[in-house]
Short mmCIF file of C-alpha atoms in Angstrom, two decimals:
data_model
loop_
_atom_site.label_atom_id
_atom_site.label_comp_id
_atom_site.label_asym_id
_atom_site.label_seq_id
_atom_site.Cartn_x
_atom_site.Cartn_y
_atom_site.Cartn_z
CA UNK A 408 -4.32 -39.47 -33.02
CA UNK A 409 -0.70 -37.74 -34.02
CA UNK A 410 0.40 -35.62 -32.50
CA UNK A 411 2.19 -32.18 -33.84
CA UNK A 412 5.19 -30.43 -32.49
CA UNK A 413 5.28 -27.31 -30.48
CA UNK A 414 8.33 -24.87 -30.60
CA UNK A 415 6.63 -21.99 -28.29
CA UNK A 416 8.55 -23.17 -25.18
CA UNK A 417 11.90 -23.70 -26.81
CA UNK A 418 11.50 -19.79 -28.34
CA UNK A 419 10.78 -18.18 -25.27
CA UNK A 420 13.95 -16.53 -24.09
CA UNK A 421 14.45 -15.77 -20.20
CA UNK A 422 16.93 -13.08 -18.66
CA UNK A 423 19.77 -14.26 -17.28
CA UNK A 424 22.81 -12.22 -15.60
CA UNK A 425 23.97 -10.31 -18.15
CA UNK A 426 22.52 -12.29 -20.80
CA UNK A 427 19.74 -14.17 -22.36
CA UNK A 428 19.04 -18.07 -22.47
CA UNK A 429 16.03 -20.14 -24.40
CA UNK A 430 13.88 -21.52 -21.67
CA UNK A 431 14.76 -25.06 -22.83
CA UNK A 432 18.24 -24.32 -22.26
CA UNK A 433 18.12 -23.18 -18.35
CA UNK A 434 19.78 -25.61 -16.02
CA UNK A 435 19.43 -22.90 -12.92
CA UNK A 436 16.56 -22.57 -10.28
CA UNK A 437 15.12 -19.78 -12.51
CA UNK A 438 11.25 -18.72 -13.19
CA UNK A 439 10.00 -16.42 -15.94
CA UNK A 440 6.93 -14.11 -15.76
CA UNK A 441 6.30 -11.92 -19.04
CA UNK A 442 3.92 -8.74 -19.57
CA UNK A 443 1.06 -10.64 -20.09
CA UNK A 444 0.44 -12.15 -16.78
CA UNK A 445 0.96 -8.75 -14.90
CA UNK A 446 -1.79 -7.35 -17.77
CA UNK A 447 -4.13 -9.85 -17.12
CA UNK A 448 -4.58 -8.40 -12.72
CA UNK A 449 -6.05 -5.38 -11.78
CA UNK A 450 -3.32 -4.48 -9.76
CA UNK A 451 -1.68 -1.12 -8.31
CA UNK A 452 1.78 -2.49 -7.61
CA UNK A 453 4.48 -5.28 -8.56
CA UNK A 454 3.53 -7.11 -5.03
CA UNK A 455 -0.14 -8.31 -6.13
CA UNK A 456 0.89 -8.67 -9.92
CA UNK A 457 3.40 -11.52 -8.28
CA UNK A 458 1.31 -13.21 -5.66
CA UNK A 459 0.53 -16.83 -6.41
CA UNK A 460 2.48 -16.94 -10.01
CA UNK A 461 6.46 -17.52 -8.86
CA UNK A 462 7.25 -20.68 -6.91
CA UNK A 463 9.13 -20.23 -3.82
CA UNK A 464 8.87 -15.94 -3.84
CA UNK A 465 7.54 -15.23 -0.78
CA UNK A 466 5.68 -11.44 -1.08
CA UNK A 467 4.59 -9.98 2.37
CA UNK A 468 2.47 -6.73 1.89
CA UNK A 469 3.65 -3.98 4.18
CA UNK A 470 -0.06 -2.80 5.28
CA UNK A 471 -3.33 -2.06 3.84
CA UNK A 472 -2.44 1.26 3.86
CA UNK A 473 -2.67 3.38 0.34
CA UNK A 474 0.48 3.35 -1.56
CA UNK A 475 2.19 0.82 0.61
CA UNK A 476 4.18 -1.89 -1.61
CA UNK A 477 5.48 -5.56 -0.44
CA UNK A 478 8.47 -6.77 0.45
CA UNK A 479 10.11 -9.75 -1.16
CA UNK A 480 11.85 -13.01 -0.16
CA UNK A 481 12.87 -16.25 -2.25
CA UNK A 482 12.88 -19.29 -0.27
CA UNK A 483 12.67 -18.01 3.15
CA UNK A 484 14.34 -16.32 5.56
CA UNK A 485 17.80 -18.17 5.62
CA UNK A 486 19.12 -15.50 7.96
CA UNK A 487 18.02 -13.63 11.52
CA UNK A 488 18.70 -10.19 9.32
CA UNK A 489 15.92 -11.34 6.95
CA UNK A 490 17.38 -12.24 3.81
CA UNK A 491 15.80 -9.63 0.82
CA UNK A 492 16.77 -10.22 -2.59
CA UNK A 493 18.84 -8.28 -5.28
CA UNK A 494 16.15 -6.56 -7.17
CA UNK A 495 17.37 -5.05 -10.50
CA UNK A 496 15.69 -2.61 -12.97
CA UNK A 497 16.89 -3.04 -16.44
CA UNK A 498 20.32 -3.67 -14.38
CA UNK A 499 20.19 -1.13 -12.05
CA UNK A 500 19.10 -1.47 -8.60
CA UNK A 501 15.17 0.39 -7.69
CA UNK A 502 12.50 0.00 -5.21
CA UNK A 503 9.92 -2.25 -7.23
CA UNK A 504 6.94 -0.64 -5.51
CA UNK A 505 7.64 2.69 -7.41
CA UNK A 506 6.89 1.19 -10.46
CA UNK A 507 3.78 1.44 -12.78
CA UNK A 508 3.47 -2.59 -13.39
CA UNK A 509 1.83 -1.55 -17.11
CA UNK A 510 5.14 -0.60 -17.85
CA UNK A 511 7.22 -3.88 -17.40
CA UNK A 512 7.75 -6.48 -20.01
CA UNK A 513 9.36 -9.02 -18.29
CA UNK A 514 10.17 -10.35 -14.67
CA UNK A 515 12.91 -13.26 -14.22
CA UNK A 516 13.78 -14.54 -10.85
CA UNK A 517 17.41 -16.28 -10.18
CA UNK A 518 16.76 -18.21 -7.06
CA UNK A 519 19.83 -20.62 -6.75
CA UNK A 520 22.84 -19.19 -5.38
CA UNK A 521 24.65 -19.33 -8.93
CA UNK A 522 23.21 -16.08 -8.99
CA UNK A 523 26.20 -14.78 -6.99
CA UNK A 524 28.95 -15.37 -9.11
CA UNK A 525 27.34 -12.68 -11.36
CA UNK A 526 25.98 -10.11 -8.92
CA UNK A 527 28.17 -10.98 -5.78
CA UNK A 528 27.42 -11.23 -2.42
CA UNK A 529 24.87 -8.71 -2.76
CA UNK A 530 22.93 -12.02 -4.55
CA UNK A 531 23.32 -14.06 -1.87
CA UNK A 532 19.55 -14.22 -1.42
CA UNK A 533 18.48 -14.23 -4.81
CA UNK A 534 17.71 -11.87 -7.75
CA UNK A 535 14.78 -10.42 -9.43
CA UNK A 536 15.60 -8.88 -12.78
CA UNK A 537 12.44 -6.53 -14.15
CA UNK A 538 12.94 -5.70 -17.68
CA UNK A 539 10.89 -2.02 -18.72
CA UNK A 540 9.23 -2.16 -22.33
CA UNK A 541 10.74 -1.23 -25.34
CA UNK A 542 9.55 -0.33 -28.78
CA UNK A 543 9.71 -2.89 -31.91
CA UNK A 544 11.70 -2.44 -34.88
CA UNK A 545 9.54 -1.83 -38.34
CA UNK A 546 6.48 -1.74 -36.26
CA UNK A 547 3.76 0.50 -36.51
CA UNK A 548 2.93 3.12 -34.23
CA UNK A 549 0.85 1.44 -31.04
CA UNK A 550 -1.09 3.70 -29.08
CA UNK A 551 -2.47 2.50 -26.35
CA UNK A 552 -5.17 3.52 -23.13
CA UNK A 553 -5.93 1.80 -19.80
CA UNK A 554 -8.32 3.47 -17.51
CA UNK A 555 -8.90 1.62 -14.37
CA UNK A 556 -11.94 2.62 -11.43
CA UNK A 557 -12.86 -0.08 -8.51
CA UNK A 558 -14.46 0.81 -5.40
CA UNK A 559 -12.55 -0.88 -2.46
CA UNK A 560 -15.54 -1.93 0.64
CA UNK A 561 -13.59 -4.10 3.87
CA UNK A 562 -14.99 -7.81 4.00
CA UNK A 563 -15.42 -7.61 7.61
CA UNK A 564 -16.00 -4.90 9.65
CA UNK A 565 -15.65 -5.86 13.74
CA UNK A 566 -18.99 -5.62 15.33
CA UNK A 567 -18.89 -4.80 18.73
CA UNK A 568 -21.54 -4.49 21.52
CA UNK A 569 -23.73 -1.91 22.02
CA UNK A 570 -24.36 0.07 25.50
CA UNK A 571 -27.03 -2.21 26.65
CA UNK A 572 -25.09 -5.57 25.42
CA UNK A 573 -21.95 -3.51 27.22
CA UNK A 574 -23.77 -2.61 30.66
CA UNK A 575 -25.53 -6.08 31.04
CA UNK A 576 -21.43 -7.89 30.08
CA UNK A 577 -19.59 -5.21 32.48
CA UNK A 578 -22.38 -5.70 35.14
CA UNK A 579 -22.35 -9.90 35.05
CA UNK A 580 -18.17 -9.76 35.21
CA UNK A 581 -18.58 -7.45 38.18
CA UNK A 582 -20.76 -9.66 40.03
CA UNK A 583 -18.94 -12.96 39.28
CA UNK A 584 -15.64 -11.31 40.78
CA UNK A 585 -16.69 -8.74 43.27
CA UNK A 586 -20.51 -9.35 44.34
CA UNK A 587 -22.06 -6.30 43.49
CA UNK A 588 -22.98 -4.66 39.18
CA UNK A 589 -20.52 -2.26 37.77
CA UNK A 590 -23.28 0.03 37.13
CA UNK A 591 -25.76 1.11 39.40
CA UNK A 592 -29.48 1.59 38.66
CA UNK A 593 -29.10 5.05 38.05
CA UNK A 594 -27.18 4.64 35.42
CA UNK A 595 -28.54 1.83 33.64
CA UNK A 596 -31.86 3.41 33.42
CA UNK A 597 -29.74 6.19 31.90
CA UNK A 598 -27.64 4.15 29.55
CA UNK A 599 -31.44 2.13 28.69
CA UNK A 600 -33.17 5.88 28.24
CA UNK A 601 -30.12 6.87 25.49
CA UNK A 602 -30.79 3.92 23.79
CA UNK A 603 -34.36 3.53 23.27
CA UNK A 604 -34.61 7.23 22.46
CA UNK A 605 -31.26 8.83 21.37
CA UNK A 606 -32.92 12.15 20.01
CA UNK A 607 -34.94 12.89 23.29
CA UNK A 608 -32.08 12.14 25.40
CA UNK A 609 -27.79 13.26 26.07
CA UNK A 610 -25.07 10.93 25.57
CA UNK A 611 -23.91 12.12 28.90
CA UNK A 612 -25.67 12.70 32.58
CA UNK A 613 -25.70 14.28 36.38
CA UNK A 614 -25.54 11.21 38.51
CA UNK A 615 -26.76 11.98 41.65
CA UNK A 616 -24.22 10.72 43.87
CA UNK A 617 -21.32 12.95 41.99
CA UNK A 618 -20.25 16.28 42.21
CA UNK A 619 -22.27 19.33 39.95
CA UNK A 620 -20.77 19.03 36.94
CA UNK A 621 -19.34 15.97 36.98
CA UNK A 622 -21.18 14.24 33.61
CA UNK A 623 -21.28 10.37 33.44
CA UNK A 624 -21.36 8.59 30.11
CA UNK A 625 -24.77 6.84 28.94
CA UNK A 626 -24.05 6.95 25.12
CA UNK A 627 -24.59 3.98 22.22
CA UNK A 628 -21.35 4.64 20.12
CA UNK A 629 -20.81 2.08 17.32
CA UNK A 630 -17.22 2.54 17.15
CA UNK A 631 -16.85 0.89 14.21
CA UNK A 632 -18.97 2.97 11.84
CA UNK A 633 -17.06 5.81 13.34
CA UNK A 634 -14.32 4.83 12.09
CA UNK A 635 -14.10 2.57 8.97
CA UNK A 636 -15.89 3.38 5.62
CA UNK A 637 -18.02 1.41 3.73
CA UNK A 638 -16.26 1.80 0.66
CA UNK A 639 -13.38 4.03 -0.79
CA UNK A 640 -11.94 4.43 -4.35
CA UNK A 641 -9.56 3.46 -6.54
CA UNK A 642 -8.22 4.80 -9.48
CA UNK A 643 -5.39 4.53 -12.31
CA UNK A 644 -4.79 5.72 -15.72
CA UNK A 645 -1.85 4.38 -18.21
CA UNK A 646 -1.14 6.17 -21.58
CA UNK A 647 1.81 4.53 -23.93
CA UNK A 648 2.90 4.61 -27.61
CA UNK A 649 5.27 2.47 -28.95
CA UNK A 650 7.06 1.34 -32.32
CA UNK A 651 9.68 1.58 -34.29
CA UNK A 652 11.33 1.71 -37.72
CA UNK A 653 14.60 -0.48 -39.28
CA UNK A 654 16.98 1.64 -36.90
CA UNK A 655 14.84 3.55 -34.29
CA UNK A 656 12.67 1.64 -31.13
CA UNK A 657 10.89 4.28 -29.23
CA UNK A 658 8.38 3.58 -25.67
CA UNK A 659 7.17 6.28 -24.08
CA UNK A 660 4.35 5.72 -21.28
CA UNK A 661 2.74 7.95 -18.36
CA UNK A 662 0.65 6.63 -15.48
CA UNK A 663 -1.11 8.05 -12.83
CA UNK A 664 -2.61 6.04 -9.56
CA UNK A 665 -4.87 7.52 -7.16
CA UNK A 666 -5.56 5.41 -4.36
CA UNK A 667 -8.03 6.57 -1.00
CA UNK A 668 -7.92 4.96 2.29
CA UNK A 669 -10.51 2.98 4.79
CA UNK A 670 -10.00 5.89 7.73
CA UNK A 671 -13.36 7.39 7.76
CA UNK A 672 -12.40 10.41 10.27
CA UNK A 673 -8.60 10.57 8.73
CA UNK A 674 -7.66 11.72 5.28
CA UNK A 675 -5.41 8.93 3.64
CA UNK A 676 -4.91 9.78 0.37
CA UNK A 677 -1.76 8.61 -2.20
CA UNK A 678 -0.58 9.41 -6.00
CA UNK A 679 1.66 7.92 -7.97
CA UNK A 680 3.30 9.37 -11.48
CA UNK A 681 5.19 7.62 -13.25
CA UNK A 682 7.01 8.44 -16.66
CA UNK A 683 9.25 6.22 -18.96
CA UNK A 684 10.91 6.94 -22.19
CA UNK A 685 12.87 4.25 -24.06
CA UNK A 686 14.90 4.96 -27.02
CA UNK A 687 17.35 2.83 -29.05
CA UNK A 688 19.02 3.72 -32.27
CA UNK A 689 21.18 1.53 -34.16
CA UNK A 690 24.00 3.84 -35.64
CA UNK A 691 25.49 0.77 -37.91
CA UNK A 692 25.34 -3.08 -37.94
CA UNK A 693 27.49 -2.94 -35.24
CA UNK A 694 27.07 -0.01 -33.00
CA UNK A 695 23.58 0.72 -31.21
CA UNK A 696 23.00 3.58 -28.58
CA UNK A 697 20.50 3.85 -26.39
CA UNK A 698 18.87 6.05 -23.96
CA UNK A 699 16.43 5.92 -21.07
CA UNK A 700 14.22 7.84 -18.21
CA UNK A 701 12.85 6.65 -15.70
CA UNK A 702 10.75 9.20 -13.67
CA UNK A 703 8.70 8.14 -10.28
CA UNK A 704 7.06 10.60 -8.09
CA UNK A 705 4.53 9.84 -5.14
CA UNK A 706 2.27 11.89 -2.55
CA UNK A 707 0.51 10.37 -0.11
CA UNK A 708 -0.95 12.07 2.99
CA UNK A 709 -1.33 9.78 6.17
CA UNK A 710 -3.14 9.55 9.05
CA UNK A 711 -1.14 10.93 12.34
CA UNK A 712 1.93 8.72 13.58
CA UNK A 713 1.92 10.46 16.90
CA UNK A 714 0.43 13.30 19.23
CA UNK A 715 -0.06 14.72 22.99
CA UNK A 716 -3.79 12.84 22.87
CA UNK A 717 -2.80 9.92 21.38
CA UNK A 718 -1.53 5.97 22.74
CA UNK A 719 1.85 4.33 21.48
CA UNK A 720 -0.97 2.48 19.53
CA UNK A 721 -2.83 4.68 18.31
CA UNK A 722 -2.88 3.96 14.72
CA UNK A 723 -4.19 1.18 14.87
CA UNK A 724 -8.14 1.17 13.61
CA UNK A 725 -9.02 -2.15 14.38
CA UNK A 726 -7.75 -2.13 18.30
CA UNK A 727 -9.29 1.30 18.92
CA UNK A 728 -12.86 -0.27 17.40
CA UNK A 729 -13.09 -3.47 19.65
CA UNK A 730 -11.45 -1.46 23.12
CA UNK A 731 -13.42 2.01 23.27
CA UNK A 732 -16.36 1.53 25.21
CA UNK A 733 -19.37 1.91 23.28
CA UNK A 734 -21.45 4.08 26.24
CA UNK A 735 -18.73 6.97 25.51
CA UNK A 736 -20.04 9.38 22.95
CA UNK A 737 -17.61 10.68 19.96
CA UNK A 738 -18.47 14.13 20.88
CA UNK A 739 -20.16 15.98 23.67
CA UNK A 740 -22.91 17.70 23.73
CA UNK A 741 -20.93 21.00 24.11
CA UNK A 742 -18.79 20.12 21.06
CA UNK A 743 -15.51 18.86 22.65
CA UNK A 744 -14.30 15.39 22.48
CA UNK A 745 -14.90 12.70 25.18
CA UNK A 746 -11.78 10.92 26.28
CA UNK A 747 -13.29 9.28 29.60
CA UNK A 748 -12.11 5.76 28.87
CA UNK A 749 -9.18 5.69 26.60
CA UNK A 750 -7.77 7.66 23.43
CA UNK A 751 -10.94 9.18 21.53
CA UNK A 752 -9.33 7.32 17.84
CA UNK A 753 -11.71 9.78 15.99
CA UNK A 754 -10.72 12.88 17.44
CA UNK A 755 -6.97 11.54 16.96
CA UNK A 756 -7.59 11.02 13.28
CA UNK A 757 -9.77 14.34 12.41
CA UNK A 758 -8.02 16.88 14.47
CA UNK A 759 -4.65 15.30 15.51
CA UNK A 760 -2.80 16.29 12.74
CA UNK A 761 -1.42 14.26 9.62
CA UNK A 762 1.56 12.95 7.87
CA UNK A 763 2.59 13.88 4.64
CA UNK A 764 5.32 12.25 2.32
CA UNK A 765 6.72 12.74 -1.30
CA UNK A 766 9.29 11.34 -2.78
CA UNK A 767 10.93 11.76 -6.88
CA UNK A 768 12.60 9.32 -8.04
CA UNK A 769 14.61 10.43 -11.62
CA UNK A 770 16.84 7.39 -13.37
CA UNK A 771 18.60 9.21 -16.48
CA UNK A 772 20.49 5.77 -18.68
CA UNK A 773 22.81 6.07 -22.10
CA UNK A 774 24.14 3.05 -22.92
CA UNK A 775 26.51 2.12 -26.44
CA UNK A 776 26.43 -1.68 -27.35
CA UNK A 777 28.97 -2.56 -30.49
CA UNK A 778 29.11 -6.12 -31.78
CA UNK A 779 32.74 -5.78 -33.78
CA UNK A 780 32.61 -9.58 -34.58
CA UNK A 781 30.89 -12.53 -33.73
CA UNK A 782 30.75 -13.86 -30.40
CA UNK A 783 32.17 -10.44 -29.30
CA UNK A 784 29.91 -8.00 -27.14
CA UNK A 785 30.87 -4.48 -25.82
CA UNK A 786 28.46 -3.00 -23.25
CA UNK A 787 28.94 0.48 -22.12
CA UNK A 788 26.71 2.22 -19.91
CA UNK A 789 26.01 4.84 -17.29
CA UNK A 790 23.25 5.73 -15.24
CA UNK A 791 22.46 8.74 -13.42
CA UNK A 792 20.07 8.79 -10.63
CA UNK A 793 18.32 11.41 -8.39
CA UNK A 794 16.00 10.61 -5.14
CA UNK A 795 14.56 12.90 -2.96
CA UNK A 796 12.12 12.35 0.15
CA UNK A 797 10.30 15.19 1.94
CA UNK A 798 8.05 14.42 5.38
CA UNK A 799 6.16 16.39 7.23
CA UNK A 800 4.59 15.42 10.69
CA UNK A 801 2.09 17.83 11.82
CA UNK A 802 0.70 16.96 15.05
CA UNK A 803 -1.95 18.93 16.50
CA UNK A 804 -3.73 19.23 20.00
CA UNK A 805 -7.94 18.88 19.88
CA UNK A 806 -9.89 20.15 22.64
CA UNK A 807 -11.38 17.31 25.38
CA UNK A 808 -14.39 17.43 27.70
CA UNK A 809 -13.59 17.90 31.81
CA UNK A 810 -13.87 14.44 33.33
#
């Protein structure tokens, strides 16, 4: 056997500060991810393009929720104010969630606290540099097309009792702590009528010892279908040339992400544009200038935070599936919501209003590098940028049963 040597390690160069280093080289607490892992997922964000590949980065997904990104942390949380690292876009500092992950060609991650004497104290918990693509000199045009379409269905959706399981639960707790059933006869035959025979029978009834009027509930609501779907949709698009001659790199890419939520009532709905052009120009030997744009844009339409009907919880799917009772019906027969035991989370999320966000994100660079001798390096550059969030809350009031 003989064995033949490999150079692909020693050539592979990593980011570091302000510079580059071979791998073989590094003597820092550094790791290296390049375009080719992030290619390789079918992911929506930086967050799940990162998960499981970079010792020691710790990524914590906000929510579930369409469009919402990760936060990051190297190490741990070394502090009781968290501890977030320095996050860096081709040197300048950006929200990592905005970012079409198609468009990045290389992530490097400082985690020692070397990193400081560069970046300052700002680095004190680390740094993740994300390096955009680029065009290749003397390189053929490179046009290039990703369409991407999943449909998203929940592994588990809670299963909860229904009316009769409910009745027969609420009436054997009753017993065991006061001696006599929560329900009556009355109404279980009621609640057992609705069940066997939903069509021939209401949701709600006259009880005979309350007032005229006065409805009782006798429903089989499975709270759960009501409010989770079975499956929603996912879907994003990336167009990008690239290439280059002996003096001019050019990347330009667009990518769009539309992403639907699990509210079945609710409508959760979020885009994401994103638009990058990348050009470099070497004006001499020794002088190269540069230029950049970075354009992110997002709208994404929420469920409700907040409303007159609603609980200081009452976003929250999963509670509102396992606490409503399932003998209270979504709606009345008269059309109005029922409300008899608890927040009706359906109504809340149809008629309650919504939330709407958007946010633009422009990042205009020009940069002049000039190498007047060897060894010697002059970096100029300037960056403009321009953010801009609008929100809307629009809560709304939705009409309830008497009860």
């Amino acid at each position: 056997v003989q064995l033949k040597p490999s150079t692909a390690i020693s050539d592979e160069v990593t980011i570091v500060g302000y510079g580059k280093q071979k791998k073989e080289n590094l003597t820092g607490a550094i790791s290296y991810v390049s375009s080719e892992v992030l290619e390789s997922r079918p992911i929506t964000n930086l967050g799940q393009g990162l998960q499981g590949i970079i010792p020691n980065l710790n990524i914590d997904p906000v929510s579930g929720a369409p469009g919402r990104g990760a936060s990051f942390n190297i190490r741990g949380n070394t502090s009781i104010n968290g501890g977030s690292p320095l996050i860096l876009v081709d040197g300048v500092e950006m929200d990592p969630n905005l970012i079409n992950p198609q468009d990045i060609q290389s992530i490097s991650v400082l985690k020692d606290a070397a990193s400081a004497s560069i970046y300052g104290a700002r680095a004190a918990y680390g740094v993740i540099l994300i390096t955009m693509k680029s065009g290749t000199k003397a390189k053929k045009p490179l046009v290039s097309l990703l369409m991407n379409y999943s449909v998203n269905k929940p592994i588990v959706i809670p299963k909860s009792m229904n009316s009769m399981e409910f009745a027969n639960w609420m009436n054997d707790g009753s017993i065991t702590s006061n001696g006599h059933p929560y329900f009556d006869d009355e109404t279980m035959q009621h609640i057992k009528a609705y069940f066997e025979d939903p069509k021939n029978n209401s949701p709600l009834f006259q009880h005979s010892q309350q007032p005229d009027g006065l409805l009782l509930e006798n429903g089989n609501t499975n709270w759960g279908k009501e409010l989770f779907k079975d499956s929603y949709p996912l879907q994003q698009y990336t167009a990008s040339a690239a290439g280059g001659s002996d003096k001019v790199t050019y990347y330009t890419s667009f990518g769009y992400l539309n992403q639907k939520g699990i509210s079945k009532p609710g409508e959760e709905n979020f885009n994401r544009y994103n638009l990058v052009q990348n050009l470099s120009y070497d004006v001499s030997k020794w002088i190269n200038v540069s230029a950049k744009i970075i354009y992110n844009a997002t709208d994404q339409l929420m469920n409700p935070s907040n409303s007159t009907n609603a609980s200081s919880f009452g976003g929250d799917l999963l509670y509102s599936s396992y606490s409503q009772w399932p003998i209270v019906p979504v709606v009345a027969p008269d059309g109005r919501y029922d409300e008899s035991f608890g927040y009706n989370m359906v109504a809340y999320l149809k008629d309650g209003g919504y939330q709407k966000q958007q946010t633009q994100d422009l990042r205009m660079s020009g940069a002049l590098k000039m190498t007047p001798a060897k060894g010697v390096n002059i970096n100029l550059d300037y960056t403009y940028n321009k953010s801009t969030i609008n929100y809307l809350n629009y809560q709304k009031q939705y009409t309830t049963r008497d009860h």
